[in-house]
mmCIF file of C-alpha atoms in Angstrom:
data_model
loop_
_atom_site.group_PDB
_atom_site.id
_atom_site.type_symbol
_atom_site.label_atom_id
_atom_site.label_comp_id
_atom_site.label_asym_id
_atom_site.label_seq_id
_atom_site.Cartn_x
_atom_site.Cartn_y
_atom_site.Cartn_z
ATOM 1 C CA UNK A 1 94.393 71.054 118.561
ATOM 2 C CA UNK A 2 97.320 72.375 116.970
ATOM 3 C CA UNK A 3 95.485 74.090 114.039
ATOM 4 C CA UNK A 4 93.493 75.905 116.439
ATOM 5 C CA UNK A 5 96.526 76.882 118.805
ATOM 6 C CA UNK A 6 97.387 78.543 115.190
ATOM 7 C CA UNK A 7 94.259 79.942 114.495
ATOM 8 C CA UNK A 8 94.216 82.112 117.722
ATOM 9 C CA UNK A 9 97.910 83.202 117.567
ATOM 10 C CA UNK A 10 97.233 84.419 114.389
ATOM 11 C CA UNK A 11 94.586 86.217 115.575
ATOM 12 C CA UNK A 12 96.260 88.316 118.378
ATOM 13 C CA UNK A 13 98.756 88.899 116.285
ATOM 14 C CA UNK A 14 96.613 90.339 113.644
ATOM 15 C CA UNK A 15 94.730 92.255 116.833
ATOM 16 C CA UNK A 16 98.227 93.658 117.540
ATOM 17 C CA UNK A 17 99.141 94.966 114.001
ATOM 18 C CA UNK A 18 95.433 96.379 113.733
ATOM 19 C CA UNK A 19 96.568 98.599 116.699
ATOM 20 C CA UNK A 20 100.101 99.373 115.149
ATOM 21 C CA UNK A 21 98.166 100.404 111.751
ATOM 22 C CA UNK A 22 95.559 102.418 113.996
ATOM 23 C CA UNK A 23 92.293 101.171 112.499
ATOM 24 C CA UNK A 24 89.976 103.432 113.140
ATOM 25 C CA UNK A 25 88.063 105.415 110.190
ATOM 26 C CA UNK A 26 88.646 108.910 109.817
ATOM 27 C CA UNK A 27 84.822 109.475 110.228
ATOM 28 C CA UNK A 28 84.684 109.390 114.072
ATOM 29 C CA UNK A 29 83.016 107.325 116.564
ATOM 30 C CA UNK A 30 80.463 106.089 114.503
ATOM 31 C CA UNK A 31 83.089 104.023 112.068
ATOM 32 C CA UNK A 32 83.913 100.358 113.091
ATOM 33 C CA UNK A 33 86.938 98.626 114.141
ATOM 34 C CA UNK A 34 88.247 95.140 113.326
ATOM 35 C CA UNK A 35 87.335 93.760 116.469
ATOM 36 C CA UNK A 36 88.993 90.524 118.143
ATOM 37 C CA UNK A 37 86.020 88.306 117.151
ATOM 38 C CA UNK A 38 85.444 89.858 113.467
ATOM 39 C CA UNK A 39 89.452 88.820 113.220
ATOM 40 C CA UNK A 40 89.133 85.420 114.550
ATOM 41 C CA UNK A 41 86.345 84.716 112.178
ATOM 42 C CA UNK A 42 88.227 86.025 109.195
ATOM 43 C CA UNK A 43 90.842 83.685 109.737
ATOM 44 C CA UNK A 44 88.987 81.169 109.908
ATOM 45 C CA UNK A 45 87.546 81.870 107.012
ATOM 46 C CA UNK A 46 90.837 82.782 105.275
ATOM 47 C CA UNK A 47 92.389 78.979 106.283
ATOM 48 C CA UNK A 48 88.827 77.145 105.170
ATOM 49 C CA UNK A 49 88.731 78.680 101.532
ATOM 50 C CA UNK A 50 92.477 78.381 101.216
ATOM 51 C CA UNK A 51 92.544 74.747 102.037
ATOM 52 C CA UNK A 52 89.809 73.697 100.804
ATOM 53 C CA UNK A 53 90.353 72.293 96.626
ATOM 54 C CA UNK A 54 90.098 74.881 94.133
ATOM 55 C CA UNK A 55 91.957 75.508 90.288
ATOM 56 C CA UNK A 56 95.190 77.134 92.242
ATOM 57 C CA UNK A 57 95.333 73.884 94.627
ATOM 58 C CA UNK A 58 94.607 71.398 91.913
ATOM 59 C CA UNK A 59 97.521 73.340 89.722
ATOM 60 C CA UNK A 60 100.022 73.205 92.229
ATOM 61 C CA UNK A 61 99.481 69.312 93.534
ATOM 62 C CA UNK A 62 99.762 68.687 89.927
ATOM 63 C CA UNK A 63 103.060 70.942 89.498
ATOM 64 C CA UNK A 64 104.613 69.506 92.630
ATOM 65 C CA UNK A 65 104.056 65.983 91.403
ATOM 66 C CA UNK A 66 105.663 67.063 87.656
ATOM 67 C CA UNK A 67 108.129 69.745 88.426
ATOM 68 C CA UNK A 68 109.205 69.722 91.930
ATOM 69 C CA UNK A 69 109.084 72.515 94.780
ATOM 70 C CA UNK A 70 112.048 74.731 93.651
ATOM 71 C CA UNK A 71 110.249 75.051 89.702
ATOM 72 C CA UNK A 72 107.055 75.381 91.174
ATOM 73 C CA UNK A 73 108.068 78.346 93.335
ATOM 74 C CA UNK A 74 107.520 81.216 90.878
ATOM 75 C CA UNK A 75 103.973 79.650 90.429
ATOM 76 C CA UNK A 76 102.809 79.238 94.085
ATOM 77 C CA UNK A 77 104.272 83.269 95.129
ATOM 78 C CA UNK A 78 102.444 84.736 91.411
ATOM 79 C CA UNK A 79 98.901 82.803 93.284
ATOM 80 C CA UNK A 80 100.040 84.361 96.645
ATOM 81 C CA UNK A 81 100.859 88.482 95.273
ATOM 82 C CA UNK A 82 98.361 87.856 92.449
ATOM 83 C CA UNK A 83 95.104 87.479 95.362
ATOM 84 C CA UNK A 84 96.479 89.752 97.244
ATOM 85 C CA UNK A 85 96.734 92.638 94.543
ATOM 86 C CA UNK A 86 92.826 91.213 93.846
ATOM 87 C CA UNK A 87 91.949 92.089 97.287
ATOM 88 C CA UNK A 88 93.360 95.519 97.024
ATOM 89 C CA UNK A 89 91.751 96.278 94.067
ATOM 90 C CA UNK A 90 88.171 94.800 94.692
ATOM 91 C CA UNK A 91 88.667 96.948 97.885
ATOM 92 C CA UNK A 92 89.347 100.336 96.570
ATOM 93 C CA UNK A 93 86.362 99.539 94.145
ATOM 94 C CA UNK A 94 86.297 97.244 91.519
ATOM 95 C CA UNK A 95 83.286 94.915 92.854
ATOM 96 C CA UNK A 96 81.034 98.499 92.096
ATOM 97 C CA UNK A 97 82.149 98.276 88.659
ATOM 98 C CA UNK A 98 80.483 94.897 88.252
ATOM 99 C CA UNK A 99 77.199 96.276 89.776
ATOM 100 C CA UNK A 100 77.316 99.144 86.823
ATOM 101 C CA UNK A 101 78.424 97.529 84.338
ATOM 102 C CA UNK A 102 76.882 93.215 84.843
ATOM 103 C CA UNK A 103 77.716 92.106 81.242
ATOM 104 C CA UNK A 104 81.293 92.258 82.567
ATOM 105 C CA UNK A 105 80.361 89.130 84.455
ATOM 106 C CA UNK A 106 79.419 87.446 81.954
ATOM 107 C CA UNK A 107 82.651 88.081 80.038
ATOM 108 C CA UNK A 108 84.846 87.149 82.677
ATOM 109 C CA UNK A 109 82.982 83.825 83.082
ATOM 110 C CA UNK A 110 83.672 82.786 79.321
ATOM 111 C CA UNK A 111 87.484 83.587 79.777
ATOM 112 C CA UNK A 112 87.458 81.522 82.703
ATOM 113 C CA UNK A 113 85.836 78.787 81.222
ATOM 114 C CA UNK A 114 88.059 78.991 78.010
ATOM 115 C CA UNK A 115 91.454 79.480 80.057
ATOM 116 C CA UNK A 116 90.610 76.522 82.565
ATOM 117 C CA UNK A 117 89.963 74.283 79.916
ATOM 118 C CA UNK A 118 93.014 75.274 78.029
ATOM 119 C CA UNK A 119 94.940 74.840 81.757
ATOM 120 C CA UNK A 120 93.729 71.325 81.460
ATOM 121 C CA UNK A 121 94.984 70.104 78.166
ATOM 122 C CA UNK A 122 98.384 72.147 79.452
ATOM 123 C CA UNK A 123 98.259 69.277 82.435
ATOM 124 C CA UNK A 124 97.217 66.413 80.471
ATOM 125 C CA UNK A 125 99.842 66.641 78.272
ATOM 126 C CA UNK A 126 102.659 67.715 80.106
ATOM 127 C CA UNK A 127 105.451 65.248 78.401
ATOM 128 C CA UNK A 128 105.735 62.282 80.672
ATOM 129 C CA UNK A 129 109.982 62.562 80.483
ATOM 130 C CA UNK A 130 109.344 65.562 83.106
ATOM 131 C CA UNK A 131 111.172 63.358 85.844
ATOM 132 C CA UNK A 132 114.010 63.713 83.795
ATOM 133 C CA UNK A 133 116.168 66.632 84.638
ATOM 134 C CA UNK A 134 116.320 67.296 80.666
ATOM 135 C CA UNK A 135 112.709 67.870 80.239
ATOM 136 C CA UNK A 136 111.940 70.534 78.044
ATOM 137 C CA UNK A 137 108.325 70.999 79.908
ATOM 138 C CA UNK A 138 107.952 74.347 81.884
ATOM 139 C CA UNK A 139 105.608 74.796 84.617
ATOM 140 C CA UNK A 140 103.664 77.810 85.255
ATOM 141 C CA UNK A 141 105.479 80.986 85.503
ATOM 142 C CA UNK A 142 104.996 83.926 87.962
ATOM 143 C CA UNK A 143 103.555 86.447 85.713
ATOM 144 C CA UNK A 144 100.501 83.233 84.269
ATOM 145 C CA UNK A 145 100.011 82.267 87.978
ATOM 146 C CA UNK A 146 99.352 86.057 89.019
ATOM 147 C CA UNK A 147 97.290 86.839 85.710
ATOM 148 C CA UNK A 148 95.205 83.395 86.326
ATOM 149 C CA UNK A 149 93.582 84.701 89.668
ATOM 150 C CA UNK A 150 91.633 87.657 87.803
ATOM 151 C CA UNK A 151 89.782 84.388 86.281
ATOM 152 C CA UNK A 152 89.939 81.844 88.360
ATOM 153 C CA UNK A 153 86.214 81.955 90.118
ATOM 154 C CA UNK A 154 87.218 80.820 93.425
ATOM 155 C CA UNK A 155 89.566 83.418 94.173
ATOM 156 C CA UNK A 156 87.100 85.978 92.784
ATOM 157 C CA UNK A 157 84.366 84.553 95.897
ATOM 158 C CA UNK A 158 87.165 84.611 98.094
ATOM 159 C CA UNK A 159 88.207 88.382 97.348
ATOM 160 C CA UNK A 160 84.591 89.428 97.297
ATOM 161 C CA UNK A 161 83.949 88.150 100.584
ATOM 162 C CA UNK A 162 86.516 89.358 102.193
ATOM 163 C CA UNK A 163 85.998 92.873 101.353
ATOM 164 C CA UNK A 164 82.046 92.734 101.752
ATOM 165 C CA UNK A 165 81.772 90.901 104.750
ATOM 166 C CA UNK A 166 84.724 90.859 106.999
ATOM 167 C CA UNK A 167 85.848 94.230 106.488
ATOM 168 C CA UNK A 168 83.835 96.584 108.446
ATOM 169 C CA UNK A 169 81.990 99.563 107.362
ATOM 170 C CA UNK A 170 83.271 102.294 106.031
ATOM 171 C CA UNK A 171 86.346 100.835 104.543
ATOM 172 C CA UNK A 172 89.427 102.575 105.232
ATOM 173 C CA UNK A 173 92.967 102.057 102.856
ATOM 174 C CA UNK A 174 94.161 100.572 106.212
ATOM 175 C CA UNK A 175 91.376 97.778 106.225
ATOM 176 C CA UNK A 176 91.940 96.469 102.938
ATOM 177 C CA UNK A 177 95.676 96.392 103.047
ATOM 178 C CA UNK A 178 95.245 94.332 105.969
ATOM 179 C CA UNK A 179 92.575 91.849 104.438
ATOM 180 C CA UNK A 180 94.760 91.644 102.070
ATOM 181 C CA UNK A 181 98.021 90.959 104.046
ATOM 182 C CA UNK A 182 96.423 88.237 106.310
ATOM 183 C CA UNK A 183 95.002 86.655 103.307
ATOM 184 C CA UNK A 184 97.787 86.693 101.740
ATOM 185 C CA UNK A 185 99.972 84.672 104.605
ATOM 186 C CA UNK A 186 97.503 82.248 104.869
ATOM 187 C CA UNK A 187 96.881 81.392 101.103
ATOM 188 C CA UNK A 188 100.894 81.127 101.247
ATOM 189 C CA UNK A 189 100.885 78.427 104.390
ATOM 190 C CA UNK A 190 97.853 76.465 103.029
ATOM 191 C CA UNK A 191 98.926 76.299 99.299
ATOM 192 C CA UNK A 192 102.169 75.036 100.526
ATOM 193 C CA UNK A 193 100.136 72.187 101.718
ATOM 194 C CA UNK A 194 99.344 70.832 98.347
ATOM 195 C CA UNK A 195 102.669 71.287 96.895
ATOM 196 C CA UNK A 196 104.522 69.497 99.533
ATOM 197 C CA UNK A 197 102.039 66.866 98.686
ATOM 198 C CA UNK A 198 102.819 67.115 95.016
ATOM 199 C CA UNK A 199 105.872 66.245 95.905
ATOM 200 C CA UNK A 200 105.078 63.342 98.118
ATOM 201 C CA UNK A 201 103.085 61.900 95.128
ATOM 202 C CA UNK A 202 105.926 62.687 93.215
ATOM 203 C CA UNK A 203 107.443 59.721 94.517
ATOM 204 C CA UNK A 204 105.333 57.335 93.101
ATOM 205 C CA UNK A 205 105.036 58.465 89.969
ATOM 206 C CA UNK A 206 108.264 56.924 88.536
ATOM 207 C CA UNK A 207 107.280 55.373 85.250
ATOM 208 C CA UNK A 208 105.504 57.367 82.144
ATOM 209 C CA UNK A 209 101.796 55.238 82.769
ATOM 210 C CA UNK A 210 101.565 56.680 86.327
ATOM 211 C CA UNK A 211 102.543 60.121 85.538
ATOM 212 C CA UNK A 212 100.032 60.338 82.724
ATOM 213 C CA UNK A 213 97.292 59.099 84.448
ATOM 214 C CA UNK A 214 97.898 61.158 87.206
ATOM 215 C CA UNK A 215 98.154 64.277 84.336
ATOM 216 C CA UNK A 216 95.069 62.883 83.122
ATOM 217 C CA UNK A 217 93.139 62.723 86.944
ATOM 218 C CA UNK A 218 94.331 65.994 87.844
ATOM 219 C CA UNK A 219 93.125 67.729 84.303
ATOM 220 C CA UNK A 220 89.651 65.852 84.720
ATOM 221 C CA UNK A 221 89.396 67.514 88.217
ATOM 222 C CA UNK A 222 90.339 70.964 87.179
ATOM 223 C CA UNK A 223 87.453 70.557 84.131
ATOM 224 C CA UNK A 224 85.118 69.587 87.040
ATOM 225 C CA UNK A 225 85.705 72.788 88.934
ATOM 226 C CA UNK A 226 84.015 74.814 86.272
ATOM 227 C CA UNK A 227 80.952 73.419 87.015
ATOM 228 C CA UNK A 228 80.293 76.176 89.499
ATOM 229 C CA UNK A 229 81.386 78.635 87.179
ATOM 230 C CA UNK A 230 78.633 77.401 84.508
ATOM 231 C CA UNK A 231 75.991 76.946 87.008
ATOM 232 C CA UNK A 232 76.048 80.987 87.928
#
C-alpha cells in the first residue's frame, strides 16, 4: 500500500515538473506530451527494473556486506550519474549507432562478459580481514562504478527502453533529460535497498568462513547473470 502511495506521488510530481520544463515539441500540435498515464507507467517501470537483481545490485549487497555504507558510497552515486549520463546519451543518439554499425554489439558483449567475470574473482577474493578497520581491500570506486554501466547488459535494456518506449515521439532535449532524471532518483532509492541490506548481512558475517562463502555466493551469482548476455 505504501509502495503504491509512492508510486503515484512520484508521478504527479513528475506531471508537475513536465509542466515547469514545458514539454511540448517544437513541431506543433502533432508532437506528443508525457501524459499522466505514460508517467505512471514509466515509474513503474523505472522501480521494477531497479529492484529487481541485476550486476549493480549483486555488487553493492556484496560491498555493503564487505565494506560498509560510508565506503560503498562513491560506488552506489558512480551506478546512479553513470545510467543517467547512459540515458542522455542513448537519447541524443547512440542506440542509431548500433543499428549502423551491429558488430559494435557484438564487441560490447565480449567486454561485458570479460569484465563481469573479472568483477567476480574481484568479489571472491576480497581478503576476508575486510571487517577489520586495517584492511587494505578497496571497494569499487566512483569513476569503475560509472565506467561499468556502459557494459553492464541490464542497464543497457534499461536505457534502451526508456528512450524507445516511454519517451514519446519526436524526442525533445527536454524528454530525455527528464527520463533520465526520474530514472536516476529511482535507481538511487532502490539500490539503496540492497546496500542497507549489505549491511544487515554484514552482521553476520563475523568470522573469515562466513565472509568467504558469502564472497564466494555472491561471485557465483554475478557469473550467473551473464547468462542473458551469452544467450543474445
Amino acid at each position: 500500500m505504501l509502495s503504491i502511495l509512492v508510486l503515484k506521488s512520484l508521478a504527479k510530481i513528475s506531471s508537475n515538473f513536465l509542466k515547469l520544463l514545458h514539454f511540448r515539441a517544437s513541431t506543433g500540435n502533432s508532437s506528443k506530451n508525457m501524459t499522466y498515464s505514460l508517467i505512471s507507467s514509466f515509474i513503474v517501470f523505472c522501480f521494477v527494473s531497479a529492484i529487481t537483481p541485476g550486476p549493480n545490485n549483486l555488487m553493492l549487497l556484496a560491498s555493503g556486506a564487505n565494506f560498509g555504507i560510508q565506503k560503498t558510497l562513491p560506488h552506489m552515486f558512480g551506478i546512479v550519474l553513470g545510467f543517467s549520463f547512459m540515458i542522455i546519451v542513448i537519447g541524443f543518439g547512440l542506440a542509431q549507432v548500433f543499428n549502423i554499425f551491429p558488430a559494435l554489439y557484438t564487441i560490447l558483449k565480449f567486454i561485458a562478459v570479460i569484465y563481469l567475470l573479472y568483477l567476480s574473482y574481484k568479489i571472491a577474493t576480497i581478503k576476508t580481514e575486510i571487517i577489520s578497520e586495517k584492511s587494505t581491500s578497496t571497494p569499487i570506486t566512483f569513476l569503475q562504478a560509472m565506467i561499468f554501466q556502459w557494459v553492464n547488459p541490464k542497464a543497457w535494456t534499461m536505457a534502451l527502453a526508456a528512450i524507445a518506449v516511454y519517451t514519446p515521439q519526436p524526442i525533445t532535449n527536454s524528454h530525455i533529460i527528464f527520463v533520465s532524471l526520474v530514472f536516476g532518483i529511482i535507481i538511487l532509492m532502490s539500490i539503496n535497498v540492497w546496500l542497507l541490506l549489505g549491511v544487515q548481512i554484514r552482521h553476520f558475517l563475523t568470522t573469515a568462513t562466513r565472509l568467504r562463502t558469502f564472497n564466494f555466493a555472491m561471485a557465483f551469482l554475478l557469473i550467473l547473470s551473464l547468462y542473458p548476455i551469452i544467450t543474445l
